């Protein structure tokens, strides 16, 4: 296979994995849902080979459980004891990413965050908790990806996959969903500032 064809296949597999990951993390695809190669191949308009690669990727991240000749099912979240371990690790990873990128953040980064916040604001106004979760995860993923370390984003996505319900449970505790938007707005404004220590404190405080 030519290099360009390999790249195209890799891109197609990643696109499918990314879309399914977002839907699983946000709860649009529920725990226990069965996903088959035939259904996914038809949905995405691709061959089963790309679907198989995407499913394997998500299985390695703990989001799916593959079953030979029976497709895959959406895996349950980690038990409470494990979640209590994962949240501090996630906090450490994001603080590390912030420290790596803080002095290098550019306007392009803030434009991307602003676009996510616009979606979050709209979702909060509609109290669409699936969409809120999607925007929440996207907001933090931008920070981790900005660090430019593939291993870091891989570990982060795996951890978030294991505590995905944590986002939605936490969000539903707010009497006013707009408070979720305001908190993320405050985090972004702290990134715009020149005080890394203050930005770090706020990020730590909001990852709970």
PDB file of C-alpha atoms in Angstrom:
ATOM      1  CA  UNK A   1       0.000   0.000   0.000  1.00  0.00           C
ATOM      2  CA  UNK A   2       1.323   3.470  -0.907  1.00  0.00           C
ATOM      3  CA  UNK A   3       2.200   5.905   1.853  1.00  0.00           C
ATOM      4  CA  UNK A   4      -0.634   8.229   0.854  1.00  0.00           C
ATOM      5  CA  UNK A   5      -3.115   5.357   1.011  1.00  0.00           C
ATOM      6  CA  UNK A   6      -1.846   4.349   4.461  1.00  0.00           C
ATOM      7  CA  UNK A   7      -2.224   7.926   5.660  1.00  0.00           C
ATOM      8  CA  UNK A   8      -5.762   8.078   4.288  1.00  0.00           C
ATOM      9  CA  UNK A   9      -6.689   4.833   6.018  1.00  0.00           C
ATOM     10  CA  UNK A  10      -5.191   6.049   9.279  1.00  0.00           C
ATOM     11  CA  UNK A  11      -7.093   9.322   8.992  1.00  0.00           C
ATOM     12  CA  UNK A  12     -10.350   7.491   8.282  1.00  0.00           C
ATOM     13  CA  UNK A  13      -9.914   5.193  11.253  1.00  0.00           C
ATOM     14  CA  UNK A  14      -9.087   8.145  13.518  1.00  0.00           C
ATOM     15  CA  UNK A  15     -12.144  10.054  12.300  1.00  0.00           C
ATOM     16  CA  UNK A  16     -14.420   7.154  13.185  1.00  0.00           C
ATOM     17  CA  UNK A  17     -12.750   6.599  16.550  1.00  0.00           C
ATOM     18  CA  UNK A  18     -12.951  10.306  17.402  1.00  0.00           C
ATOM     19  CA  UNK A  19     -16.655  10.523  16.528  1.00  0.00           C
ATOM     20  CA  UNK A  20     -17.553   7.410  18.496  1.00  0.00           C
ATOM     21  CA  UNK A  21     -15.406   8.541  21.418  1.00  0.00           C
ATOM     22  CA  UNK A  22     -17.266  11.856  21.631  1.00  0.00           C
ATOM     23  CA  UNK A  23     -20.640  10.111  21.544  1.00  0.00           C
ATOM     24  CA  UNK A  24     -19.641   7.621  24.230  1.00  0.00           C
ATOM     25  CA  UNK A  25     -18.043  10.222  26.494  1.00  0.00           C
ATOM     26  CA  UNK A  26     -21.054  12.527  26.259  1.00  0.00           C
ATOM     27  CA  UNK A  27     -23.515   9.685  26.836  1.00  0.00           C
ATOM     28  CA  UNK A  28     -25.157   9.874  23.414  1.00  0.00           C
ATOM     29  CA  UNK A  29     -24.180   6.218  23.063  1.00  0.00           C
ATOM     30  CA  UNK A  30     -25.092   4.565  26.352  1.00  0.00           C
ATOM     31  CA  UNK A  31     -23.314   1.906  28.372  1.00  0.00           C
ATOM     32  CA  UNK A  32     -24.103  -1.579  27.126  1.00  0.00           C
ATOM     33  CA  UNK A  33     -24.963  -0.417  23.606  1.00  0.00           C
ATOM     34  CA  UNK A  34     -23.916  -2.931  20.971  1.00  0.00           C
ATOM     35  CA  UNK A  35     -21.903  -1.704  17.997  1.00  0.00           C
ATOM     36  CA  UNK A  36     -21.359  -3.958  14.990  1.00  0.00           C
ATOM     37  CA  UNK A  37     -18.927  -3.583  12.128  1.00  0.00           C
ATOM     38  CA  UNK A  38     -21.769  -3.808   9.618  1.00  0.00           C
ATOM     39  CA  UNK A  39     -23.751  -0.988  11.233  1.00  0.00           C
ATOM     40  CA  UNK A  40     -20.724   1.261  11.683  1.00  0.00           C
ATOM     41  CA  UNK A  41     -19.477   0.568   8.163  1.00  0.00           C
ATOM     42  CA  UNK A  42     -22.854   1.629   6.762  1.00  0.00           C
ATOM     43  CA  UNK A  43     -23.062   4.684   9.004  1.00  0.00           C
ATOM     44  CA  UNK A  44     -19.624   6.055   8.135  1.00  0.00           C
ATOM     45  CA  UNK A  45     -19.566   4.836   4.556  1.00  0.00           C
ATOM     46  CA  UNK A  46     -16.263   3.011   4.912  1.00  0.00           C
ATOM     47  CA  UNK A  47     -14.975  -0.547   4.757  1.00  0.00           C
ATOM     48  CA  UNK A  48     -15.020  -2.825   7.760  1.00  0.00           C
ATOM     49  CA  UNK A  49     -11.239  -2.680   8.062  1.00  0.00           C
ATOM     50  CA  UNK A  50     -11.328   0.979   9.126  1.00  0.00           C
ATOM     51  CA  UNK A  51     -14.194   0.282  11.509  1.00  0.00           C
ATOM     52  CA  UNK A  52     -12.247  -2.598  13.021  1.00  0.00           C
ATOM     53  CA  UNK A  53      -9.220  -0.345  13.621  1.00  0.00           C
ATOM     54  CA  UNK A  54     -11.396   2.310  15.267  1.00  0.00           C
ATOM     55  CA  UNK A  55     -13.056  -0.245  17.535  1.00  0.00           C
ATOM     56  CA  UNK A  56      -9.663  -1.640  18.499  1.00  0.00           C
ATOM     57  CA  UNK A  57      -8.443   1.848  19.408  1.00  0.00           C
ATOM     58  CA  UNK A  58     -11.457   2.505  21.639  1.00  0.00           C
ATOM     59  CA  UNK A  59     -11.160  -0.951  23.185  1.00  0.00           C
ATOM     60  CA  UNK A  60      -7.566  -0.214  24.173  1.00  0.00           C
ATOM     61  CA  UNK A  61      -8.789   3.006  25.793  1.00  0.00           C
ATOM     62  CA  UNK A  62     -11.370   1.090  27.804  1.00  0.00           C
ATOM     63  CA  UNK A  63     -14.423   2.575  26.096  1.00  0.00           C
ATOM     64  CA  UNK A  64     -15.477  -0.568  24.264  1.00  0.00           C
ATOM     65  CA  UNK A  65     -15.338  -4.269  25.008  1.00  0.00           C
ATOM     66  CA  UNK A  66     -14.815  -6.291  21.844  1.00  0.00           C
ATOM     67  CA  UNK A  67     -16.483  -9.657  21.508  1.00  0.00           C
ATOM     68  CA  UNK A  68     -15.411 -12.030  18.693  1.00  0.00           C
ATOM     69  CA  UNK A  69     -18.107 -12.300  16.006  1.00  0.00           C
ATOM     70  CA  UNK A  70     -20.533 -10.357  18.198  1.00  0.00           C
ATOM     71  CA  UNK A  71     -19.383  -6.788  17.711  1.00  0.00           C
ATOM     72  CA  UNK A  72     -18.478  -4.566  20.642  1.00  0.00           C
ATOM     73  CA  UNK A  73     -20.363  -3.102  23.574  1.00  0.00           C
ATOM     74  CA  UNK A  74     -19.852   0.204  25.352  1.00  0.00           C
ATOM     75  CA  UNK A  75     -17.919  -0.540  28.515  1.00  0.00           C
ATOM     76  CA  UNK A  76     -19.123   0.529  31.969  1.00  0.00           C
ATOM     77  CA  UNK A  77     -17.376   3.288  33.859  1.00  0.00           C
ATOM     78  CA  UNK A  78     -14.640   2.437  36.334  1.00  0.00           C
ATOM     79  CA  UNK A  79     -15.864   1.595  39.878  1.00  0.00           C
ATOM     80  CA  UNK A  80     -15.949   4.360  42.476  1.00  0.00           C
ATOM     81  CA  UNK A  81     -12.657   3.324  44.073  1.00  0.00           C
ATOM     82  CA  UNK A  82     -10.846   3.628  40.746  1.00  0.00           C
ATOM     83  CA  UNK A  83     -12.561   6.936  39.928  1.00  0.00           C
ATOM     84  CA  UNK A  84     -11.230   8.361  43.173  1.00  0.00           C
ATOM     85  CA  UNK A  85      -7.735   7.532  41.941  1.00  0.00           C
ATOM     86  CA  UNK A  86      -8.235   8.754  38.384  1.00  0.00           C
ATOM     87  CA  UNK A  87      -9.509  12.278  39.079  1.00  0.00           C
ATOM     88  CA  UNK A  88      -6.281  13.418  40.853  1.00  0.00           C
ATOM     89  CA  UNK A  89      -4.206  11.882  38.051  1.00  0.00           C
ATOM     90  CA  UNK A  90      -6.254  13.750  35.454  1.00  0.00           C
ATOM     91  CA  UNK A  91      -5.739  16.954  37.429  1.00  0.00           C
ATOM     92  CA  UNK A  92      -1.978  16.368  37.479  1.00  0.00           C
ATOM     93  CA  UNK A  93      -1.896  15.768  33.708  1.00  0.00           C
ATOM     94  CA  UNK A  94      -3.800  18.947  32.876  1.00  0.00           C
ATOM     95  CA  UNK A  95      -1.689  21.065  35.209  1.00  0.00           C
ATOM     96  CA  UNK A  96       1.411  19.614  33.582  1.00  0.00           C
ATOM     97  CA  UNK A  97       0.007  20.457  30.130  1.00  0.00           C
ATOM     98  CA  UNK A  98      -0.747  24.003  31.277  1.00  0.00           C
ATOM     99  CA  UNK A  99       2.766  24.474  32.592  1.00  0.00           C
ATOM    100  CA  UNK A 100       4.210  23.265  29.293  1.00  0.00           C
ATOM    101  CA  UNK A 101       2.074  25.537  27.134  1.00  0.00           C
ATOM    102  CA  UNK A 102       1.264  28.615  29.237  1.00  0.00           C
ATOM    103  CA  UNK A 103       3.982  30.878  27.824  1.00  0.00           C
ATOM    104  CA  UNK A 104       3.373  29.669  24.265  1.00  0.00           C
ATOM    105  CA  UNK A 105      -0.395  30.142  24.009  1.00  0.00           C
ATOM    106  CA  UNK A 106      -1.351  32.144  20.946  1.00  0.00           C
ATOM    107  CA  UNK A 107      -4.469  33.846  19.663  1.00  0.00           C
ATOM    108  CA  UNK A 108      -5.294  30.786  17.557  1.00  0.00           C
ATOM    109  CA  UNK A 109      -5.564  28.769  20.775  1.00  0.00           C
ATOM    110  CA  UNK A 110      -7.918  31.275  22.355  1.00  0.00           C
ATOM    111  CA  UNK A 111     -10.071  31.408  19.225  1.00  0.00           C
ATOM    112  CA  UNK A 112     -10.503  27.637  19.426  1.00  0.00           C
ATOM    113  CA  UNK A 113     -11.438  27.835  23.114  1.00  0.00           C
ATOM    114  CA  UNK A 114     -13.869  30.654  22.393  1.00  0.00           C
ATOM    115  CA  UNK A 115     -15.628  28.521  19.777  1.00  0.00           C
ATOM    116  CA  UNK A 116     -15.984  25.719  22.318  1.00  0.00           C
ATOM    117  CA  UNK A 117     -17.313  28.142  24.926  1.00  0.00           C
ATOM    118  CA  UNK A 118     -19.926  29.396  22.468  1.00  0.00           C
ATOM    119  CA  UNK A 119     -21.180  25.830  22.074  1.00  0.00           C
ATOM    120  CA  UNK A 120     -21.080  25.348  25.829  1.00  0.00           C
ATOM    121  CA  UNK A 121     -23.055  28.524  26.474  1.00  0.00           C
ATOM    122  CA  UNK A 122     -25.725  27.471  24.001  1.00  0.00           C
ATOM    123  CA  UNK A 123     -25.881  23.979  25.539  1.00  0.00           C
ATOM    124  CA  UNK A 124     -26.136  25.417  29.062  1.00  0.00           C
ATOM    125  CA  UNK A 125     -28.959  27.735  28.044  1.00  0.00           C
ATOM    126  CA  UNK A 126     -30.818  24.723  26.616  1.00  0.00           C
ATOM    127  CA  UNK A 127     -29.796  22.481  29.535  1.00  0.00           C
ATOM    128  CA  UNK A 128     -28.587  19.928  27.012  1.00  0.00           C
ATOM    129  CA  UNK A 129     -26.280  17.911  29.258  1.00  0.00           C
ATOM    130  CA  UNK A 130     -24.994  15.717  26.464  1.00  0.00           C
ATOM    131  CA  UNK A 131     -23.830  18.797  24.570  1.00  0.00           C
ATOM    132  CA  UNK A 132     -22.471  20.361  27.769  1.00  0.00           C
ATOM    133  CA  UNK A 133     -20.383  17.247  28.383  1.00  0.00           C
ATOM    134  CA  UNK A 134     -19.085  17.332  24.807  1.00  0.00           C
ATOM    135  CA  UNK A 135     -18.022  20.966  25.158  1.00  0.00           C
ATOM    136  CA  UNK A 136     -16.528  20.373  28.608  1.00  0.00           C
ATOM    137  CA  UNK A 137     -14.378  17.496  27.383  1.00  0.00           C
ATOM    138  CA  UNK A 138     -13.409  19.398  24.224  1.00  0.00           C
ATOM    139  CA  UNK A 139     -12.310  22.409  26.297  1.00  0.00           C
ATOM    140  CA  UNK A 140      -9.891  20.358  28.375  1.00  0.00           C
ATOM    141  CA  UNK A 141      -8.735  18.242  25.430  1.00  0.00           C
ATOM    142  CA  UNK A 142      -7.509  21.392  23.663  1.00  0.00           C
ATOM    143  CA  UNK A 143      -5.250  22.137  26.604  1.00  0.00           C
ATOM    144  CA  UNK A 144      -3.794  18.640  26.717  1.00  0.00           C
ATOM    145  CA  UNK A 145      -3.306  18.416  22.936  1.00  0.00           C
ATOM    146  CA  UNK A 146      -1.643  21.833  22.928  1.00  0.00           C
ATOM    147  CA  UNK A 147       1.191  20.348  24.975  1.00  0.00           C
ATOM    148  CA  UNK A 148       2.209  18.477  21.838  1.00  0.00           C
ATOM    149  CA  UNK A 149       2.949  15.164  23.520  1.00  0.00           C
ATOM    150  CA  UNK A 150       1.040  12.227  21.949  1.00  0.00           C
ATOM    151  CA  UNK A 151       1.525  10.036  25.016  1.00  0.00           C
ATOM    152  CA  UNK A 152      -0.051  12.707  27.199  1.00  0.00           C
ATOM    153  CA  UNK A 153      -3.250  12.966  25.167  1.00  0.00           C
ATOM    154  CA  UNK A 154      -3.485   9.179  24.907  1.00  0.00           C
ATOM    155  CA  UNK A 155      -3.248   8.779  28.690  1.00  0.00           C
ATOM    156  CA  UNK A 156      -5.679  11.656  29.251  1.00  0.00           C
ATOM    157  CA  UNK A 157      -8.297  10.258  26.866  1.00  0.00           C
ATOM    158  CA  UNK A 158      -8.032   6.846  28.485  1.00  0.00           C
ATOM    159  CA  UNK A 159      -8.523   8.335  31.952  1.00  0.00           C
ATOM    160  CA  UNK A 160     -11.448  10.496  30.866  1.00  0.00           C
ATOM    161  CA  UNK A 161     -13.028   7.472  29.234  1.00  0.00           C
ATOM    162  CA  UNK A 162     -12.979   5.637  32.549  1.00  0.00           C
ATOM    163  CA  UNK A 163     -14.652   8.540  34.424  1.00  0.00           C
ATOM    164  CA  UNK A 164     -16.929   9.818  31.669  1.00  0.00           C
ATOM    165  CA  UNK A 165     -20.073   9.786  33.812  1.00  0.00           C
ATOM    166  CA  UNK A 166     -18.247  11.965  36.318  1.00  0.00           C
ATOM    167  CA  UNK A 167     -18.625  14.927  33.959  1.00  0.00           C
ATOM    168  CA  UNK A 168     -22.387  14.550  33.677  1.00  0.00           C
ATOM    169  CA  UNK A 169     -22.946  13.807  37.353  1.00  0.00           C
ATOM    170  CA  UNK A 170     -20.951  16.864  38.336  1.00  0.00           C
ATOM    171  CA  UNK A 171     -22.777  19.099  35.875  1.00  0.00           C
ATOM    172  CA  UNK A 172     -26.211  18.069  37.088  1.00  0.00           C
ATOM    173  CA  UNK A 173     -25.369  19.235  40.592  1.00  0.00           C
ATOM    174  CA  UNK A 174     -25.572  22.851  39.445  1.00  0.00           C
ATOM    175  CA  UNK A 175     -28.935  24.483  39.991  1.00  0.00           C
ATOM    176  CA  UNK A 176     -28.127  26.834  37.128  1.00  0.00           C
ATOM    177  CA  UNK A 177     -26.339  25.163  34.201  1.00  0.00           C
ATOM    178  CA  UNK A 178     -24.912  28.533  33.155  1.00  0.00           C
ATOM    179  CA  UNK A 179     -22.550  28.292  36.126  1.00  0.00           C
ATOM    180  CA  UNK A 180     -20.700  25.567  34.198  1.00  0.00           C
ATOM    181  CA  UNK A 181     -20.127  27.996  31.345  1.00  0.00           C
ATOM    182  CA  UNK A 182     -19.053  30.761  33.724  1.00  0.00           C
ATOM    183  CA  UNK A 183     -16.493  28.477  35.381  1.00  0.00           C
ATOM    184  CA  UNK A 184     -14.922  27.587  32.056  1.00  0.00           C
ATOM    185  CA  UNK A 185     -14.993  31.228  31.022  1.00  0.00           C
ATOM    186  CA  UNK A 186     -13.030  32.047  34.185  1.00  0.00           C
ATOM    187  CA  UNK A 187     -10.506  29.304  33.408  1.00  0.00           C
ATOM    188  CA  UNK A 188      -9.984  30.689  29.906  1.00  0.00           C
ATOM    189  CA  UNK A 189      -9.521  34.229  31.212  1.00  0.00           C
ATOM    190  CA  UNK A 190      -6.906  32.922  33.638  1.00  0.00           C
ATOM    191  CA  UNK A 191      -5.073  31.412  30.653  1.00  0.00           C
ATOM    192  CA  UNK A 192      -5.050  34.857  29.038  1.00  0.00           C
ATOM    193  CA  UNK A 193      -3.352  36.325  32.080  1.00  0.00           C
ATOM    194  CA  UNK A 194       0.344  36.317  32.819  1.00  0.00           C
ATOM    195  CA  UNK A 195       0.131  34.600  36.183  1.00  0.00           C
ATOM    196  CA  UNK A 196       0.773  30.883  35.795  1.00  0.00           C
ATOM    197  CA  UNK A 197       0.367  30.251  39.513  1.00  0.00           C
ATOM    198  CA  UNK A 198      -3.137  31.743  39.538  1.00  0.00           C
ATOM    199  CA  UNK A 199      -4.160  29.876  36.408  1.00  0.00           C
ATOM    200  CA  UNK A 200      -2.849  26.636  37.897  1.00  0.00           C
ATOM    201  CA  UNK A 201      -4.748  27.153  41.156  1.00  0.00           C
ATOM    202  CA  UNK A 202      -8.012  27.789  39.316  1.00  0.00           C
ATOM    203  CA  UNK A 203      -7.576  24.785  37.023  1.00  0.00           C
ATOM    204  CA  UNK A 204      -6.880  22.533  40.007  1.00  0.00           C
ATOM    205  CA  UNK A 205      -9.899  23.890  41.851  1.00  0.00           C
ATOM    206  CA  UNK A 206     -12.282  23.224  38.964  1.00  0.00           C
ATOM    207  CA  UNK A 207     -11.099  19.672  38.262  1.00  0.00           C
ATOM    208  CA  UNK A 208     -12.878  17.858  41.054  1.00  0.00           C
TER     209      UNK A 208
END
